[in-house]
mmCIF file of C-alpha atoms in Angstrom:
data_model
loop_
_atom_site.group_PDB
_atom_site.id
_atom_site.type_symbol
_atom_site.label_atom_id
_atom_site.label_comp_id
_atom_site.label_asym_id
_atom_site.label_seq_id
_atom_site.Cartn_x
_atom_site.Cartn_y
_atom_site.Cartn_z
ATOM 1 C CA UNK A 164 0.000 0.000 0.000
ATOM 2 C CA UNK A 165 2.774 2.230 1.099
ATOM 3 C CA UNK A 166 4.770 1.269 -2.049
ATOM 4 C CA UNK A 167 1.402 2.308 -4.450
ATOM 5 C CA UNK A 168 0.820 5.952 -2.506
ATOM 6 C CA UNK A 169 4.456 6.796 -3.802
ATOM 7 C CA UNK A 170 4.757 5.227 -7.074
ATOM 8 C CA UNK A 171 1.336 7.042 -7.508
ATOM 9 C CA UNK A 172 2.953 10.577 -6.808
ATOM 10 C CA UNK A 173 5.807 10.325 -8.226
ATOM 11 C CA UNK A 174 4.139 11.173 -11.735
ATOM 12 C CA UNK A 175 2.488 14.452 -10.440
ATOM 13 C CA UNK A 176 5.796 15.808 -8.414
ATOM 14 C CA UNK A 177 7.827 14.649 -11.163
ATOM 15 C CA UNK A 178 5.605 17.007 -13.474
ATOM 16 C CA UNK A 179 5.574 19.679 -11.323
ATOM 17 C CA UNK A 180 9.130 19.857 -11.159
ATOM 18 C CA UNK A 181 9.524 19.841 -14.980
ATOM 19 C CA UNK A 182 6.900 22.502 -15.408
ATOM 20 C CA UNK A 183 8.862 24.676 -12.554
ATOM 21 C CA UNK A 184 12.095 23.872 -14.110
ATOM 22 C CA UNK A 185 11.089 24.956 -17.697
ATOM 23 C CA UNK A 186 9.462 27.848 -15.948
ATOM 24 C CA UNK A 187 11.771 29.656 -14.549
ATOM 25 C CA UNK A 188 14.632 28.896 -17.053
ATOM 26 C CA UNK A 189 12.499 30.592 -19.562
ATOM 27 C CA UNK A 190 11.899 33.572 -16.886
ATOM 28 C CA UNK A 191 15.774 33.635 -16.688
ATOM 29 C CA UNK A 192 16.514 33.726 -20.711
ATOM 30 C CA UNK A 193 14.132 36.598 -20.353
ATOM 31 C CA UNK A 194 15.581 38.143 -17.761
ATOM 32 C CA UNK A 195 19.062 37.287 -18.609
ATOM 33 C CA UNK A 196 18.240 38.707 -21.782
ATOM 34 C CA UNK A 197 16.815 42.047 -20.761
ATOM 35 C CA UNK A 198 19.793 43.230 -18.524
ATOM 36 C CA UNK A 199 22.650 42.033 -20.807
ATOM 37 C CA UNK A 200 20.817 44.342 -23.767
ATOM 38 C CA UNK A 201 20.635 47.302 -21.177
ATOM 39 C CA UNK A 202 23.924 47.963 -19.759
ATOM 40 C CA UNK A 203 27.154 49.510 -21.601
ATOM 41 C CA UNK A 204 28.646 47.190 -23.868
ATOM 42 C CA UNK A 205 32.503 47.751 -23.033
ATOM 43 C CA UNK A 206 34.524 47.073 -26.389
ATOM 44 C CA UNK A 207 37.178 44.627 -25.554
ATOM 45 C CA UNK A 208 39.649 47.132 -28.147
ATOM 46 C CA UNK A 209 42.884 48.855 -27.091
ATOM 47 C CA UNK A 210 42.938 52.577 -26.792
ATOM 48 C CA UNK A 211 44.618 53.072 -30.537
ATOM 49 C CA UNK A 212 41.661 50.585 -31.987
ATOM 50 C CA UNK A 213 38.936 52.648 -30.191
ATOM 51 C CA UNK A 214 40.114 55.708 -31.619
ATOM 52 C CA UNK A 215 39.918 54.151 -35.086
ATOM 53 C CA UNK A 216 36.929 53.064 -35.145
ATOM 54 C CA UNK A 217 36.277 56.705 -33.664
ATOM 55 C CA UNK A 218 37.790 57.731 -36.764
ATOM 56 C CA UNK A 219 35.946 55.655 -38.974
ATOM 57 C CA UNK A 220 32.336 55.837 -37.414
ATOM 58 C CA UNK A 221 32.907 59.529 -36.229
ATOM 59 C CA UNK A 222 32.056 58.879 -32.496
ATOM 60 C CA UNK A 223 33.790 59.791 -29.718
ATOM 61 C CA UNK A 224 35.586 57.565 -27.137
ATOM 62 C CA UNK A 225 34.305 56.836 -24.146
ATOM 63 C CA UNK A 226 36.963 55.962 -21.821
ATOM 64 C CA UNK A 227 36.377 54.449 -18.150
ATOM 65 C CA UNK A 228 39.492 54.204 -15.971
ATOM 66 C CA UNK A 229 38.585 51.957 -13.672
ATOM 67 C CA UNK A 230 40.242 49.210 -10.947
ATOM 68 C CA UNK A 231 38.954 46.015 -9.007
ATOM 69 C CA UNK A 232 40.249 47.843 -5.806
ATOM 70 C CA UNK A 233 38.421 51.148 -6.277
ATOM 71 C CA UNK A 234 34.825 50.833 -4.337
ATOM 72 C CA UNK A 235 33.412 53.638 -6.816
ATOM 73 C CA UNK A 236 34.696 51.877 -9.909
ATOM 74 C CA UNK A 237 32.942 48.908 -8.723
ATOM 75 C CA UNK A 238 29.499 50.569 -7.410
ATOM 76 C CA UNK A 239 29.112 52.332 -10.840
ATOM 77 C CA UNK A 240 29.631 49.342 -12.771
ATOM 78 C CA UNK A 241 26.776 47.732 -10.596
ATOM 79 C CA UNK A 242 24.581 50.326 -10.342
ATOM 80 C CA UNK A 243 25.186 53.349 -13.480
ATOM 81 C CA UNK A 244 26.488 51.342 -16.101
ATOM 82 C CA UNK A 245 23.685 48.818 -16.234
ATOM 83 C CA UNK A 246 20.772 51.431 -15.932
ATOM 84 C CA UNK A 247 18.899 50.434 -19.437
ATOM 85 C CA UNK A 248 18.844 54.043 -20.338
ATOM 86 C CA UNK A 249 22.756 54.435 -19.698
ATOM 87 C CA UNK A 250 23.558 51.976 -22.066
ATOM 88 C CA UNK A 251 20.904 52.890 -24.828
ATOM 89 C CA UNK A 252 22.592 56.007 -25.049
ATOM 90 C CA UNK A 253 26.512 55.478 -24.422
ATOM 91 C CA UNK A 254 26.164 52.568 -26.904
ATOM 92 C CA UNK A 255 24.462 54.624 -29.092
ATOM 93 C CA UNK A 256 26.439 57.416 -29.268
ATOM 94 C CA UNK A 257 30.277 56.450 -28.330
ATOM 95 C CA UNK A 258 32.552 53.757 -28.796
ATOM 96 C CA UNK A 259 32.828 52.590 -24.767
ATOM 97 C CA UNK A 260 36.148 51.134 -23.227
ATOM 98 C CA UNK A 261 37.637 50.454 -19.918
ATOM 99 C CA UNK A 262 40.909 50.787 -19.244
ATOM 100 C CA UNK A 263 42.090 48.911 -16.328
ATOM 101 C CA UNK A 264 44.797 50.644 -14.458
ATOM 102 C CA UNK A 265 45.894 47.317 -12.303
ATOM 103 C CA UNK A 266 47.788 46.554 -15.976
ATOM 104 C CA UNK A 267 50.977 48.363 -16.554
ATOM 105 C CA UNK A 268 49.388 49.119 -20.419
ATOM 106 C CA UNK A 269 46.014 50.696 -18.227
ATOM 107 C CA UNK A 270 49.011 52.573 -16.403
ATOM 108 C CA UNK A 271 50.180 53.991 -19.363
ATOM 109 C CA UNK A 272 47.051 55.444 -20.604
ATOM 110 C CA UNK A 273 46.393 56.711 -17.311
ATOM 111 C CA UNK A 274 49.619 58.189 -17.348
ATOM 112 C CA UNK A 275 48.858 60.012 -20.501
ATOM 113 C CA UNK A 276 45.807 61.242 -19.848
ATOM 114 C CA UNK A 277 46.853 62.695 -15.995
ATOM 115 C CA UNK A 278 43.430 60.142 -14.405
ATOM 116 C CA UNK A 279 45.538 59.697 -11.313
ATOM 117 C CA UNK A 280 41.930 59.774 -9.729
ATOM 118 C CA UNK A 281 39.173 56.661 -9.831
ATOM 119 C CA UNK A 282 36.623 57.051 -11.771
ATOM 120 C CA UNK A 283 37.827 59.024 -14.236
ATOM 121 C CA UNK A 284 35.670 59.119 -17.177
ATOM 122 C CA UNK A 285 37.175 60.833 -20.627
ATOM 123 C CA UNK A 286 35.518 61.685 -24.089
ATOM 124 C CA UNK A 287 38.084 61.778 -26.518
ATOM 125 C CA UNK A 288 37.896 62.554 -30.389
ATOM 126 C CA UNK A 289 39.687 59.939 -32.790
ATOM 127 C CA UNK A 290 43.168 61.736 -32.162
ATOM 128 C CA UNK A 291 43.175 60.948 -28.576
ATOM 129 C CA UNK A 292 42.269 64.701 -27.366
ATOM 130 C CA UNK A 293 40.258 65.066 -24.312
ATOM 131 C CA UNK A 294 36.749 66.515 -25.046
ATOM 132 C CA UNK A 295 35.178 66.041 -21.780
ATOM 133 C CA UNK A 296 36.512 64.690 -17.893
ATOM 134 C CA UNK A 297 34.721 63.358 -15.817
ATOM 135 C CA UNK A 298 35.820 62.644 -11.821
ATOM 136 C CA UNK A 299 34.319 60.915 -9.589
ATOM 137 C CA UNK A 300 31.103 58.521 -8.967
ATOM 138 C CA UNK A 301 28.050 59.521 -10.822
ATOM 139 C CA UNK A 302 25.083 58.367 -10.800
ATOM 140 C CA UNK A 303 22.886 57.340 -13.437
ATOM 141 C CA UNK A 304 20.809 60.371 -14.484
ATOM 142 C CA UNK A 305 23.903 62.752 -13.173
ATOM 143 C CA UNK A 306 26.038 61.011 -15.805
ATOM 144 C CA UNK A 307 23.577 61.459 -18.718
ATOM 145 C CA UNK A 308 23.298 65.344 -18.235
ATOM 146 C CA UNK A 309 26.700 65.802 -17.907
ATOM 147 C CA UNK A 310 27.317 63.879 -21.152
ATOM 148 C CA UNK A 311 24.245 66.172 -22.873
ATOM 149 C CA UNK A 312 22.401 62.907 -23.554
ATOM 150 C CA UNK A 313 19.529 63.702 -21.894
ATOM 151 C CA UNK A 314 16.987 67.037 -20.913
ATOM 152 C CA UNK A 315 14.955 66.135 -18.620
ATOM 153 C CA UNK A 316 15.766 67.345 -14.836
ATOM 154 C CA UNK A 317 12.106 65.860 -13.920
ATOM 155 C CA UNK A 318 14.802 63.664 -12.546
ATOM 156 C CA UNK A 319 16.407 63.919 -8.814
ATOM 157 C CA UNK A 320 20.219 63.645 -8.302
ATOM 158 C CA UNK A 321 22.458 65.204 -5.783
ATOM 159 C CA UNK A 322 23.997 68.094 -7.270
ATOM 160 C CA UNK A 323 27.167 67.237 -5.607
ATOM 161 C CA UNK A 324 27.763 64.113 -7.400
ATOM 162 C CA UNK A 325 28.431 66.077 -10.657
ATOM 163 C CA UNK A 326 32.333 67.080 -10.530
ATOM 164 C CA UNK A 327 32.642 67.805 -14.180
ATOM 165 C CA UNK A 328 35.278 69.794 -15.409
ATOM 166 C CA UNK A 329 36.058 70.882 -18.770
ATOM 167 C CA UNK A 330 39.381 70.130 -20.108
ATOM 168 C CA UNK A 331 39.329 74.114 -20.604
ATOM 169 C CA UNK A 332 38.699 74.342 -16.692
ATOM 170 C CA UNK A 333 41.832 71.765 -15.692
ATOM 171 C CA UNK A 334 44.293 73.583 -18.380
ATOM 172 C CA UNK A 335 43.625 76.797 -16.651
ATOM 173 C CA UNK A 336 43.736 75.130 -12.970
ATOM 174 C CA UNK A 337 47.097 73.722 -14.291
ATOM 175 C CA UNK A 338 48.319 77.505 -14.893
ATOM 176 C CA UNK A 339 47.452 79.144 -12.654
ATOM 177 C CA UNK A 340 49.052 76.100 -10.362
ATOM 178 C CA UNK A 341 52.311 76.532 -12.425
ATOM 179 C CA UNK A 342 52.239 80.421 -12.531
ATOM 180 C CA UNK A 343 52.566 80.040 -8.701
ATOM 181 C CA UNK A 344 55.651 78.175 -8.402
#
């Protein structure tokens, strides 16, 4: 008797565990899906091929110095650069890398390009000049309207996040920092 009451269900938890399983892997393709589409697709490209493809689809870089140590880097890659909206438009409009300064060849750049602070986010045009710097953690919407990409300040952000400063701003910081000594 014993033996009947489980052979008999077996079928139905045996069914139920195939319709669960088929359910929820097709909720995680979906899901899966949906947040790999809507983050920024980092180019896996050195800094010389992004700027010729900048060159050749007349974008601009968009460069993201970044490290595994730095708790920023980290919290905007979890958080800013996998806001659906963030990567509709950086994808959209600029060819995105990261440059890793743990690597001496992520040293190098950031060498060149004076990011001796984390995040540092650059535009550059296809000859490698600075356009627009970025320091510091931003958030999602604060990122977007400093880049011009979107309008809208229906949207709250903390005013101090944004730490933009035009490469025009840092050349004359620079002098007047020289001019001094």
């Amino acid at each position: 008797m014993l033996i009947k009451r489980i052979r008999g269900a077996y079928p139905f938890s045996f069914l139920c565990m195939m319709v669960f399983s088929r359910v929820f892997f097709s909720l995680w393709l979906v899901l899966g899906s949906t947040l790999c589409w809507s983050q920024v697709d980092f180019l896996e490209l050195t800094l010389e091929g992004a700027l010729a493809k900048s060159r050749a689809e007349n974008k601009l870089v968009f460069v993201d110095f970044r490290a595994d140590w730095c708790k920023p880097c980290v919290e905007m890659e979890n958080t800013t650069f996998k806001d659906k909206l963030v990567g509709e438009k950086i994808n959209q409009n600029y060819i995105p890398i990261q440059v890793d300064v743990d690597f001496f060849a992520g040293m190098d750049i950031q060498e060149a390009y004076n990011a001796s602070v984390l995040p540092t986010l650059l535009l550059l045009n296809g000859k490698g000049d600075v356009q627009l710097r970025m320091i510091g953690q931003k958030n999602s919407v604060g990122l977007l309207k400093e880049l011009g990409l979107i309008e809208d300040t229906s949207y709250e952000y903390d005013e101090e996040d944004i730490t933009t400063k035009k490469e025009e701003e840092l050349d004359q910081n620079n002098k007047e920092t020289t001019s001094e000594n």
